[in-house]
Coordinates of C-alpha atoms in Angstrom, one line a residue:
X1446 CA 0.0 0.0 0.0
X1447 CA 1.5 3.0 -0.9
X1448 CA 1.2 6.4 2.0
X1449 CA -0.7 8.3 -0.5
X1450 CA -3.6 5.4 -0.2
X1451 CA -3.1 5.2 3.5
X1452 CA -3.5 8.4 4.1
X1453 CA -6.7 8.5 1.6
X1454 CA -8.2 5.9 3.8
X1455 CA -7.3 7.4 7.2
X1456 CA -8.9 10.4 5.6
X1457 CA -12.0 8.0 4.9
X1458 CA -12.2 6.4 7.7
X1459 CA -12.4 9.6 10.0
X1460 CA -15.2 10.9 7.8
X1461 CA -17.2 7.7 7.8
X1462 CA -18.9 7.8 11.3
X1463 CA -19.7 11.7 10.7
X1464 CA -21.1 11.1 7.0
X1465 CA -23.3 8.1 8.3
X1466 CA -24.4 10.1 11.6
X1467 CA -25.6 12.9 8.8
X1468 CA -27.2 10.9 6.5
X1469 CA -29.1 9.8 8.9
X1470 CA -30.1 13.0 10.5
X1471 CA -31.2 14.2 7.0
X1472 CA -33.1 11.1 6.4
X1473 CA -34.9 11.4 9.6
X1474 CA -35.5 15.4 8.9
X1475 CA -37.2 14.7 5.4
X1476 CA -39.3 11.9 7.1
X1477 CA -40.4 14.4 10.1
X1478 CA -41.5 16.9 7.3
X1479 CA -43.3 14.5 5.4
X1480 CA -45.0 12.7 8.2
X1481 CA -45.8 15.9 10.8
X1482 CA -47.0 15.3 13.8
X1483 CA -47.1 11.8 13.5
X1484 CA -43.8 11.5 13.4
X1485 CA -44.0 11.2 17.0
X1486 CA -44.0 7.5 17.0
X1487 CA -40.3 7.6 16.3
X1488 CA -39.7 9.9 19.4
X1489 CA -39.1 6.7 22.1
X1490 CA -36.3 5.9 19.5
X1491 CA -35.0 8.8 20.0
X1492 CA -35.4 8.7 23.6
X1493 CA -34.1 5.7 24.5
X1494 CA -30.8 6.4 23.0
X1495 CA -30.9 9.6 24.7
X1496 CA -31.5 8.2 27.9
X1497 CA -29.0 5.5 27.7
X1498 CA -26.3 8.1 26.8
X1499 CA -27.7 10.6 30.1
X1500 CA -27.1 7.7 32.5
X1501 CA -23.5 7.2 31.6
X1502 CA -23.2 11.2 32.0
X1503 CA -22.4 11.3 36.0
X1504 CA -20.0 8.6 36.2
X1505 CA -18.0 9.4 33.1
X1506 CA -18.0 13.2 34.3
X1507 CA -17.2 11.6 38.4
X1508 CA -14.2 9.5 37.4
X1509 CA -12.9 11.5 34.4
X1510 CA -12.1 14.5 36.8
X1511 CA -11.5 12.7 40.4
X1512 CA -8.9 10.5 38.4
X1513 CA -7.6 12.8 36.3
X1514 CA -7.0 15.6 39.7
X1515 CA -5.8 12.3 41.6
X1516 CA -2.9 11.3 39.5
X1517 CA -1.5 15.5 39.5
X1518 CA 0.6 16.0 42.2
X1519 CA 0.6 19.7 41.7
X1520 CA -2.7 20.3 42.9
X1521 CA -2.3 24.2 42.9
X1522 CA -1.9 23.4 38.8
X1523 CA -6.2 22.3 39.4
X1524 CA -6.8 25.6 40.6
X1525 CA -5.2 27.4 38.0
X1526 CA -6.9 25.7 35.6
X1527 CA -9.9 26.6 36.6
X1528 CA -9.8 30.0 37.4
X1529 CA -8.1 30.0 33.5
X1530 CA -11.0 28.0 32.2
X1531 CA -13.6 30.1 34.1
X1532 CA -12.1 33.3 32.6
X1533 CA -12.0 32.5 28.8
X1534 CA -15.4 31.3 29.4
X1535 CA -16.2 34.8 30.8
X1536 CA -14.6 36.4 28.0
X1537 CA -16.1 34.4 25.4
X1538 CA -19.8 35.0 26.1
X1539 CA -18.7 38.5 26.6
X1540 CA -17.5 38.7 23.2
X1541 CA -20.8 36.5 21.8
X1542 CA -23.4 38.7 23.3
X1543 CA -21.7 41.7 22.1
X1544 CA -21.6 40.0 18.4
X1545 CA -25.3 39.8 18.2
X1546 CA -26.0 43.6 19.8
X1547 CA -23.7 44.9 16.9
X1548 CA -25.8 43.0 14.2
X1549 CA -29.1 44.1 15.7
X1550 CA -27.6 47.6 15.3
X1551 CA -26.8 47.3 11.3
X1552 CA -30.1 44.9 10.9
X1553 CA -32.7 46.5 12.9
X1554 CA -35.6 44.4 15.2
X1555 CA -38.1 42.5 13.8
X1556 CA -41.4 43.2 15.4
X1557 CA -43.9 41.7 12.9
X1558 CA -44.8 38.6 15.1
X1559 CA -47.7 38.3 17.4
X1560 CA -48.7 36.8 20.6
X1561 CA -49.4 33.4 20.4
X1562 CA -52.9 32.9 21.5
X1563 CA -52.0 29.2 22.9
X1564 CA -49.6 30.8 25.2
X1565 CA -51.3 34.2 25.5
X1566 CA -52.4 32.7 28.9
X1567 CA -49.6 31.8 30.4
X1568 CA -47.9 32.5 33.5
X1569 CA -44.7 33.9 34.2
X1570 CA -44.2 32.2 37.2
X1571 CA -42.7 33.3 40.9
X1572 CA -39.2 35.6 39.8
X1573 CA -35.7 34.2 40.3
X1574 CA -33.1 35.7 41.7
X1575 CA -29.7 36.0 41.5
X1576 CA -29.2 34.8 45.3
X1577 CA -31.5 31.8 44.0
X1578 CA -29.5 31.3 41.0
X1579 CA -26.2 31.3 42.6
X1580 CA -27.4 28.5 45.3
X1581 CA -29.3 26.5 42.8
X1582 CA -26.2 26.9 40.8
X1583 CA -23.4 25.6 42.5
X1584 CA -25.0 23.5 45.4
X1585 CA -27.7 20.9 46.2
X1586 CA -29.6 20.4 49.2
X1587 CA -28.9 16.4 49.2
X1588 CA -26.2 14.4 47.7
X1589 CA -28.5 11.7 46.1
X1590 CA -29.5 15.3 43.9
X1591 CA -25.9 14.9 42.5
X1592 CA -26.7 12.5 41.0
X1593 CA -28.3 14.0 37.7
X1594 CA -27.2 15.8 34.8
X1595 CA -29.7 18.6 35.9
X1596 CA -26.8 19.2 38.8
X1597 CA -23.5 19.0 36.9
X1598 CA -21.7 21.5 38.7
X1599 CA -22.5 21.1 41.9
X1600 CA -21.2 17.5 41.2
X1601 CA -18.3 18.8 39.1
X1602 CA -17.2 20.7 42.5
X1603 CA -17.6 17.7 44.8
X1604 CA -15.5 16.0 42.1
X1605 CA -12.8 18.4 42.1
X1606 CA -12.8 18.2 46.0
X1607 CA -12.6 14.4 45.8
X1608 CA -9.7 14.3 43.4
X1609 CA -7.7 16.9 45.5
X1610 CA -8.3 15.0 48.9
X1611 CA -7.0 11.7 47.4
X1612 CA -3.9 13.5 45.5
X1613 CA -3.1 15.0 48.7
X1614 CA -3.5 11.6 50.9
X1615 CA -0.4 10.5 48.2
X1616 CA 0.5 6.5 48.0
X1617 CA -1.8 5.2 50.4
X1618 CA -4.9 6.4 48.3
X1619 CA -3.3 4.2 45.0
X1620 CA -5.6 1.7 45.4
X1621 CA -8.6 4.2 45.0
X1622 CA -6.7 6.5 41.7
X1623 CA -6.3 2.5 39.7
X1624 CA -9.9 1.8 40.6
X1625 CA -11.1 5.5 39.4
X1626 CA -8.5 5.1 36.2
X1627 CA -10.3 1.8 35.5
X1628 CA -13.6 2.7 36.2
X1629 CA -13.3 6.3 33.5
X1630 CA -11.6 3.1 30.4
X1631 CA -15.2 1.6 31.3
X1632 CA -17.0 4.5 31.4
X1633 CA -15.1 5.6 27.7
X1634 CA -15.9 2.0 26.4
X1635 CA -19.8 2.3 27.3
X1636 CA -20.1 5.2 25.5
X1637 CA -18.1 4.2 22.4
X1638 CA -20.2 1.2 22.4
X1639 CA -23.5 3.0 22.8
X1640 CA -22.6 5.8 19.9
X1641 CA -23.0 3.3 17.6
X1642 CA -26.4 3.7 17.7
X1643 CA -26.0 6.9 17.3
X1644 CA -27.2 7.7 13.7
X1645 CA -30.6 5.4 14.3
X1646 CA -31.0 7.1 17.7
X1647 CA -30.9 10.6 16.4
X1648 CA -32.2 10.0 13.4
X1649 CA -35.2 9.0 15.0
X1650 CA -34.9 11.9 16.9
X1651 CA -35.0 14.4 13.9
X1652 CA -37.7 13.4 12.8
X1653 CA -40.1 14.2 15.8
X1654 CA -38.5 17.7 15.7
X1655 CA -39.6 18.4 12.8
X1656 CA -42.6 16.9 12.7
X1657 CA -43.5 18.5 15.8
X1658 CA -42.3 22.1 14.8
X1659 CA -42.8 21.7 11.1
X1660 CA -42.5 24.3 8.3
X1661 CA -45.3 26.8 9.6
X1662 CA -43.6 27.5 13.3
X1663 CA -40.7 28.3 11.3
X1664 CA -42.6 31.0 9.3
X1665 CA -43.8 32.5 12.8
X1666 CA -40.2 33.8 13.7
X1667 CA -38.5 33.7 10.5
X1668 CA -37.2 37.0 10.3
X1669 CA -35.9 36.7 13.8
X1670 CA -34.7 32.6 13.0
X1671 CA -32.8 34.3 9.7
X1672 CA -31.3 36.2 12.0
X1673 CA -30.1 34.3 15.0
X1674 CA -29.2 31.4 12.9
X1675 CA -26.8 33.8 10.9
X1676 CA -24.9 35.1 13.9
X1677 CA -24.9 31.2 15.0
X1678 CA -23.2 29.8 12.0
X1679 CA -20.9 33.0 11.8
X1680 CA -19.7 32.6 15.4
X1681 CA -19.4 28.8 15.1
X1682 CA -16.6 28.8 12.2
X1683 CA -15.1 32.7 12.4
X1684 CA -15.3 32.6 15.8
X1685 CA -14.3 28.9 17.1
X1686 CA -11.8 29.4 14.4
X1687 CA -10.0 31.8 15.4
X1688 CA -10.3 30.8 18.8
X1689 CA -8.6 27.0 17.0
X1690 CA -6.2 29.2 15.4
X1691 CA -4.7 31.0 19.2
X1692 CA -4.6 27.3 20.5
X1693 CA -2.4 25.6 17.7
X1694 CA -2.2 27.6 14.7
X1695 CA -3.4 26.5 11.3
X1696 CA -3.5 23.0 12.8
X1697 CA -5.9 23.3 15.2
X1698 CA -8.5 25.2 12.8
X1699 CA -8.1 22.4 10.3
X1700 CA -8.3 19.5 12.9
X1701 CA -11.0 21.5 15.4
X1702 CA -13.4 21.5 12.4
X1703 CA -12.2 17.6 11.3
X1704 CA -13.0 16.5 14.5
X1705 CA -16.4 18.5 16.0
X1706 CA -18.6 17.4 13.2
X1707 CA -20.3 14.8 15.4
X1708 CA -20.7 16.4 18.5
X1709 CA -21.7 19.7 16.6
X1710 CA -25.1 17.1 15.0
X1711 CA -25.5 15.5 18.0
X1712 CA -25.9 19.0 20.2
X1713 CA -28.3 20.1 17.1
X1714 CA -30.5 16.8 17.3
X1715 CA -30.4 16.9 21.3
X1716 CA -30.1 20.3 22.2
X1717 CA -28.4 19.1 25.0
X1718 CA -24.8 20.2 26.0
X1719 CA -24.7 17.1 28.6
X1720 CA -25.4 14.6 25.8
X1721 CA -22.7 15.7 24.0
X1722 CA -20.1 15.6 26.6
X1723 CA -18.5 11.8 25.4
X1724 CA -18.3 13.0 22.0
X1725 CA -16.8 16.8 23.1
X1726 CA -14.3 14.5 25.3
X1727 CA -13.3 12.2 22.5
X1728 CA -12.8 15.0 20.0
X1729 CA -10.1 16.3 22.4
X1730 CA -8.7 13.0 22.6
X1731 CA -8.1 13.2 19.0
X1732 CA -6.7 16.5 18.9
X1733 CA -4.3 15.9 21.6
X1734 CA -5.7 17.6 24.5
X1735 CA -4.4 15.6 28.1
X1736 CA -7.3 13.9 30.2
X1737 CA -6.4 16.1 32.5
X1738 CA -7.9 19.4 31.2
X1739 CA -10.7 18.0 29.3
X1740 CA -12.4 16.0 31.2
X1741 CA -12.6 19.4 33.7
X1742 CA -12.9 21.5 30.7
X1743 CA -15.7 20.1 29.1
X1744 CA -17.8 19.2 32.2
X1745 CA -17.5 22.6 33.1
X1746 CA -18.9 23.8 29.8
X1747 CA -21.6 22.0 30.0
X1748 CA -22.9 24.1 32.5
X1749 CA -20.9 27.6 32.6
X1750 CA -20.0 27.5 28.9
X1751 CA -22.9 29.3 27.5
X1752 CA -21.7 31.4 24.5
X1753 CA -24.5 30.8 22.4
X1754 CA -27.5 31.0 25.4
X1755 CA -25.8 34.4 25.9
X1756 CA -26.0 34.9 21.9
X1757 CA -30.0 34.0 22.6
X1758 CA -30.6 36.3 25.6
X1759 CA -28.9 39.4 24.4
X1760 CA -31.4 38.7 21.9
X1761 CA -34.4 38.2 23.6
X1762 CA -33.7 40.8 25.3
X1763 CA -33.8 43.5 22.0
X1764 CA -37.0 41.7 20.5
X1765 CA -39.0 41.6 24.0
X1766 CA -38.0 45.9 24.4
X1767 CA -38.5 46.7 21.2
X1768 CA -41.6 44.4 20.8
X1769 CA -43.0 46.5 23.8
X1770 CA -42.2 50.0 22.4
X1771 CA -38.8 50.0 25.0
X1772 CA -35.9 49.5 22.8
X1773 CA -32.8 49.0 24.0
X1774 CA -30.8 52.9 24.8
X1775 CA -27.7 54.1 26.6
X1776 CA -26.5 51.9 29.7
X1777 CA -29.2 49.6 28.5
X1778 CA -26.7 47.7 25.9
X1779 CA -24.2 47.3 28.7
X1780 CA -27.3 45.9 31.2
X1781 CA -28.1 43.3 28.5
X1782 CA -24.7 42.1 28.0
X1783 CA -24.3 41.8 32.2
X1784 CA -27.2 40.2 32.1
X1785 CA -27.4 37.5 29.1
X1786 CA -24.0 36.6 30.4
X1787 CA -25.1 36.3 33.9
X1788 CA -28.0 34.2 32.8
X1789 CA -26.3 32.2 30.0
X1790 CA -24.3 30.8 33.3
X1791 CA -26.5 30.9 36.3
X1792 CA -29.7 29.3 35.0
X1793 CA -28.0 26.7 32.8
X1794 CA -27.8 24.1 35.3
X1795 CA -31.2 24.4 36.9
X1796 CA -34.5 22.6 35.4
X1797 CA -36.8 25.4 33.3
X1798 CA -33.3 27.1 33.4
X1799 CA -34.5 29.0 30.0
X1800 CA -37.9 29.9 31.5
X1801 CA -35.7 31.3 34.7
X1802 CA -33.8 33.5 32.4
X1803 CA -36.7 34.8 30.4
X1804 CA -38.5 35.3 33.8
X1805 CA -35.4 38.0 34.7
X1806 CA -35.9 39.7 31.3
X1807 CA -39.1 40.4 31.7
X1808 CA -38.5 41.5 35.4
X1809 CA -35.1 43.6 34.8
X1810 CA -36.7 45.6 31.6
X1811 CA -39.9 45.6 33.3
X1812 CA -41.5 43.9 30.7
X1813 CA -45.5 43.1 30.7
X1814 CA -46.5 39.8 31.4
X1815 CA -47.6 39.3 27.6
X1816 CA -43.8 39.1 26.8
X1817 CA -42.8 36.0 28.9
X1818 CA -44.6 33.3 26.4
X1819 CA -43.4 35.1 23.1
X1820 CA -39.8 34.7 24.8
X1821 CA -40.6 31.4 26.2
X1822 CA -41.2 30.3 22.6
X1823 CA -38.6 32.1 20.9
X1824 CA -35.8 30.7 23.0
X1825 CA -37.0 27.5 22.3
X1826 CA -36.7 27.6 18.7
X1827 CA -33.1 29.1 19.4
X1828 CA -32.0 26.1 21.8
X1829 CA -30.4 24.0 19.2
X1830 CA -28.2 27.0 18.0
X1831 CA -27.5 27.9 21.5
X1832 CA -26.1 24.5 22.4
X1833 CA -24.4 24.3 19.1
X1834 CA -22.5 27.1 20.0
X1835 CA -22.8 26.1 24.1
X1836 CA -21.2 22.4 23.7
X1837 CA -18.9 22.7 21.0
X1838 CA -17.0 25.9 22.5
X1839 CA -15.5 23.6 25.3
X1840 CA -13.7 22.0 23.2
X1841 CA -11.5 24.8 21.5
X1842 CA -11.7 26.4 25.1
X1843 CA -9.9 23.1 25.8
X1844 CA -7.1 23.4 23.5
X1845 CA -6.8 27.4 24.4
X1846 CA -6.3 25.8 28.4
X1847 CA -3.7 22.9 26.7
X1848 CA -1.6 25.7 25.1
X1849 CA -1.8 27.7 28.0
X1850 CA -0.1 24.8 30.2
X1851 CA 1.9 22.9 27.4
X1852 CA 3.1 26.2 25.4
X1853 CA 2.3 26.4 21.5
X1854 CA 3.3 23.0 20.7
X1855 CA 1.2 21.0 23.3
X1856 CA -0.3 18.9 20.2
X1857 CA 2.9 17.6 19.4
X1858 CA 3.5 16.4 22.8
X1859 CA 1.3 13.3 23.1
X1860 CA 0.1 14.6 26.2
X1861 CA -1.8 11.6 26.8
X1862 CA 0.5 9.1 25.8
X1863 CA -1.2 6.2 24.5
X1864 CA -5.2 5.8 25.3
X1865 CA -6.9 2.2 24.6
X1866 CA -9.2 3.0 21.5
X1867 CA -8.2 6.3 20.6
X1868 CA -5.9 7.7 17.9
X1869 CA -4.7 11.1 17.7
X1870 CA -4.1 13.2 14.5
X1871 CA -1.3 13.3 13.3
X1872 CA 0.5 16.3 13.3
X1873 CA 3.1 18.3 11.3
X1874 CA 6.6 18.2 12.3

């Protein structure tokens, strides 16, 4: 075999998965269309695939982190990590809620649609605050309530605590790293296993979106879809690609966009930035990225990482004023960047964390009531942008944390030496 036919069948084979996930997808889009609402019969499809994968969530996320802290000595090297990880992610919603307030400026506000009369009646519900937020955020009342990828960073937290006490308690705690290094292979295997199912899982799942949503909900919001969606897609490959190109150059752009095709379908067919956590951590795998910093990385993005539900608030927030004759003026931009950042991150972990965020639009702009169902169903024709955006950011924010630790080359480094099942790019010398 000569290289120049192994590497066309490397190249193949790292496109199959991807192309067969897609074709899929698109199969089970054209069927939803066709079929409309009864397409609903291929949701428990769907569903149980979905489930599967949410179950494996906790314990991948527990022993990913607890043995990856347990086996660095330099603890203090945990802490900087996340206080690094916690400020690109800062900074990166920052600059995404800006993005969409400078194309509402050049593009104007769509104010065309209506009040839906099916949720003309409802209720906006007792207020959050940002006290309730913050608790709900980062702690739960009982531990058996860690236990659920409604509470990942509450868990993530304990996790890191648990890593740290059993690095610091040195040889005697050996016993407990091998178990936890055993456990996250298992873990890794369970999920490779299940993603073969992938394409009939989300496939089905495709299909009951839109059959359920359809053609005419689309028409509804288009003007403000056309524009969300741009931004979206803009952000996703100038954006992530730049932030590719600060991590590793030209390499990581190319490879970043080789590798993120999966979990970028899966976090449109879910909308869910847990689901899409194996796939995020295997990407990095592939690119290089040590165990160490992904698996807190990308656990942490799942719930703090919100650069495309900021993109969807900031938004919200200048269709819901300007819908209700109070456009956005003056200290007003700078209120709805705070605050779409602030609620990007604080309600992303808690249940009806999208209703919680519209619920503080409506209170902070001193909205009417009216507007809380017109945002409730705006943002939820957003969501699979947002998590788009929300999911597949964690990884590039995990190469920006690798090159921050490893220097510019960290991806020649084979920072992870050699994993059971995974194969990294290759790189250029």
């Amino acid at each position: 075999m000569t290289a120049a036919n192994g590497k066309s069948r490397s190249t193949l084979a790292n496109y199959r998965d991807p192309i067969i996930l897609i074709t899929f997808c698109v199969l089970g889009a054209i069927l939803g269309l066709q079929l409309g609402p009864k397409a609903a019969f291929l949701k428990p499809i769907g569903q149980i695939f979905l489930n599967l994968l949410f179950c494996l969530i906790v314990p991948l996320i527990f022993f990913s982190i607890a043995g990856s802290i347990a086996n660095t000595k330099d603890t203090g090297k945990v802490g900087k990590m996340i206080g690094y990880t916690l400020i690109i992610f800062i900074i990166t919603a920052t600059i995404s809620g800006g993005l969409i307030l400078l194309v509402t400026h050049f593009t104007g506000v769509p104010t065309s649609f209506s009040v839906p009369t099916a949720a003309a009646g409802a209720a906006a519900g007792k207020p959050v605050t940002i006290a309730d937020q913050i608790v709900n955020t980062l702690t739960v009342g009982d531990l058996p309530l860690l236990i659920s990828r409604f509470h990942v960073l509450p868990l993530i937290i304990l996790t890191i605590f648990f890593g740290i006490c059993v690095s610091m308690i040195g040889e005697a705690a050996k016993p407990v790293v091998d178990w936890m290094n055993a456990m996250s292979l298992v873990c890794y295997k369970m999920v490779a296993v299940l993603m073969k199912a992938a394409p009939i899982g989300l496939g089905a799942y495709f299909a009951d979106l839109t059959g359920t949503y359809g053609v005419d909900l689309l028409k509804t919001y288009g003007s403000a879809m056309a524009v969300f969606y741009t931004v979206v897609f803009v952000y996703f490959f100038v954006f992530l690609g730049f932030y590719a190109w600060l991590a590793a150059g030209s390499w990581g752009v190319r490879n970043y966009f080789k590798v993120i095709l999966a979990p970028a379908l899966t976090a449109l067919g879910t909308r869910s930035s847990a689901a899409t956590i194996p796939l995020q951590m295997e990407a990095c795998d592939k690119l290089g990225v040590p165990r160490e910093i992904s698996s807190v990385v990308v656990s942490m993005g799942a719930t703090c990482h919100m650069d495309g539900a900021c993109i969807a608030v900031v938004y919200s927030e200048v269709l819901a004023t300007a819908l209700f004759g109070h456009p956005l003026a003056g200290f007003d931009f700078i209120l709805a960047r705070f605050l779409g950042v602030c609620a990007s991150v604080a309600t992303s972990s808690v249940p009806g964390g999208g209703a919680a965020g519209e619920t503080m639009i409506v209170s902070v702009f001193h909205l009417p009531e009216s507007a809380f169902p017109i945002l409730l169903m705006v943002i939820e024709l957003f969501d699979p942008g947002c998590t788009l955006l929300n999911s597949c950011g964690d990884t590039v924010v995990s190469m920006m944390i690798s090159r921050i630790f490893y220097g510019k080359d960290w991806y020649k480094k084979n920072l992870n030496g050699n994993l059971p099942g995974k194969e990294a790019l290759v790189h250029e010398n």
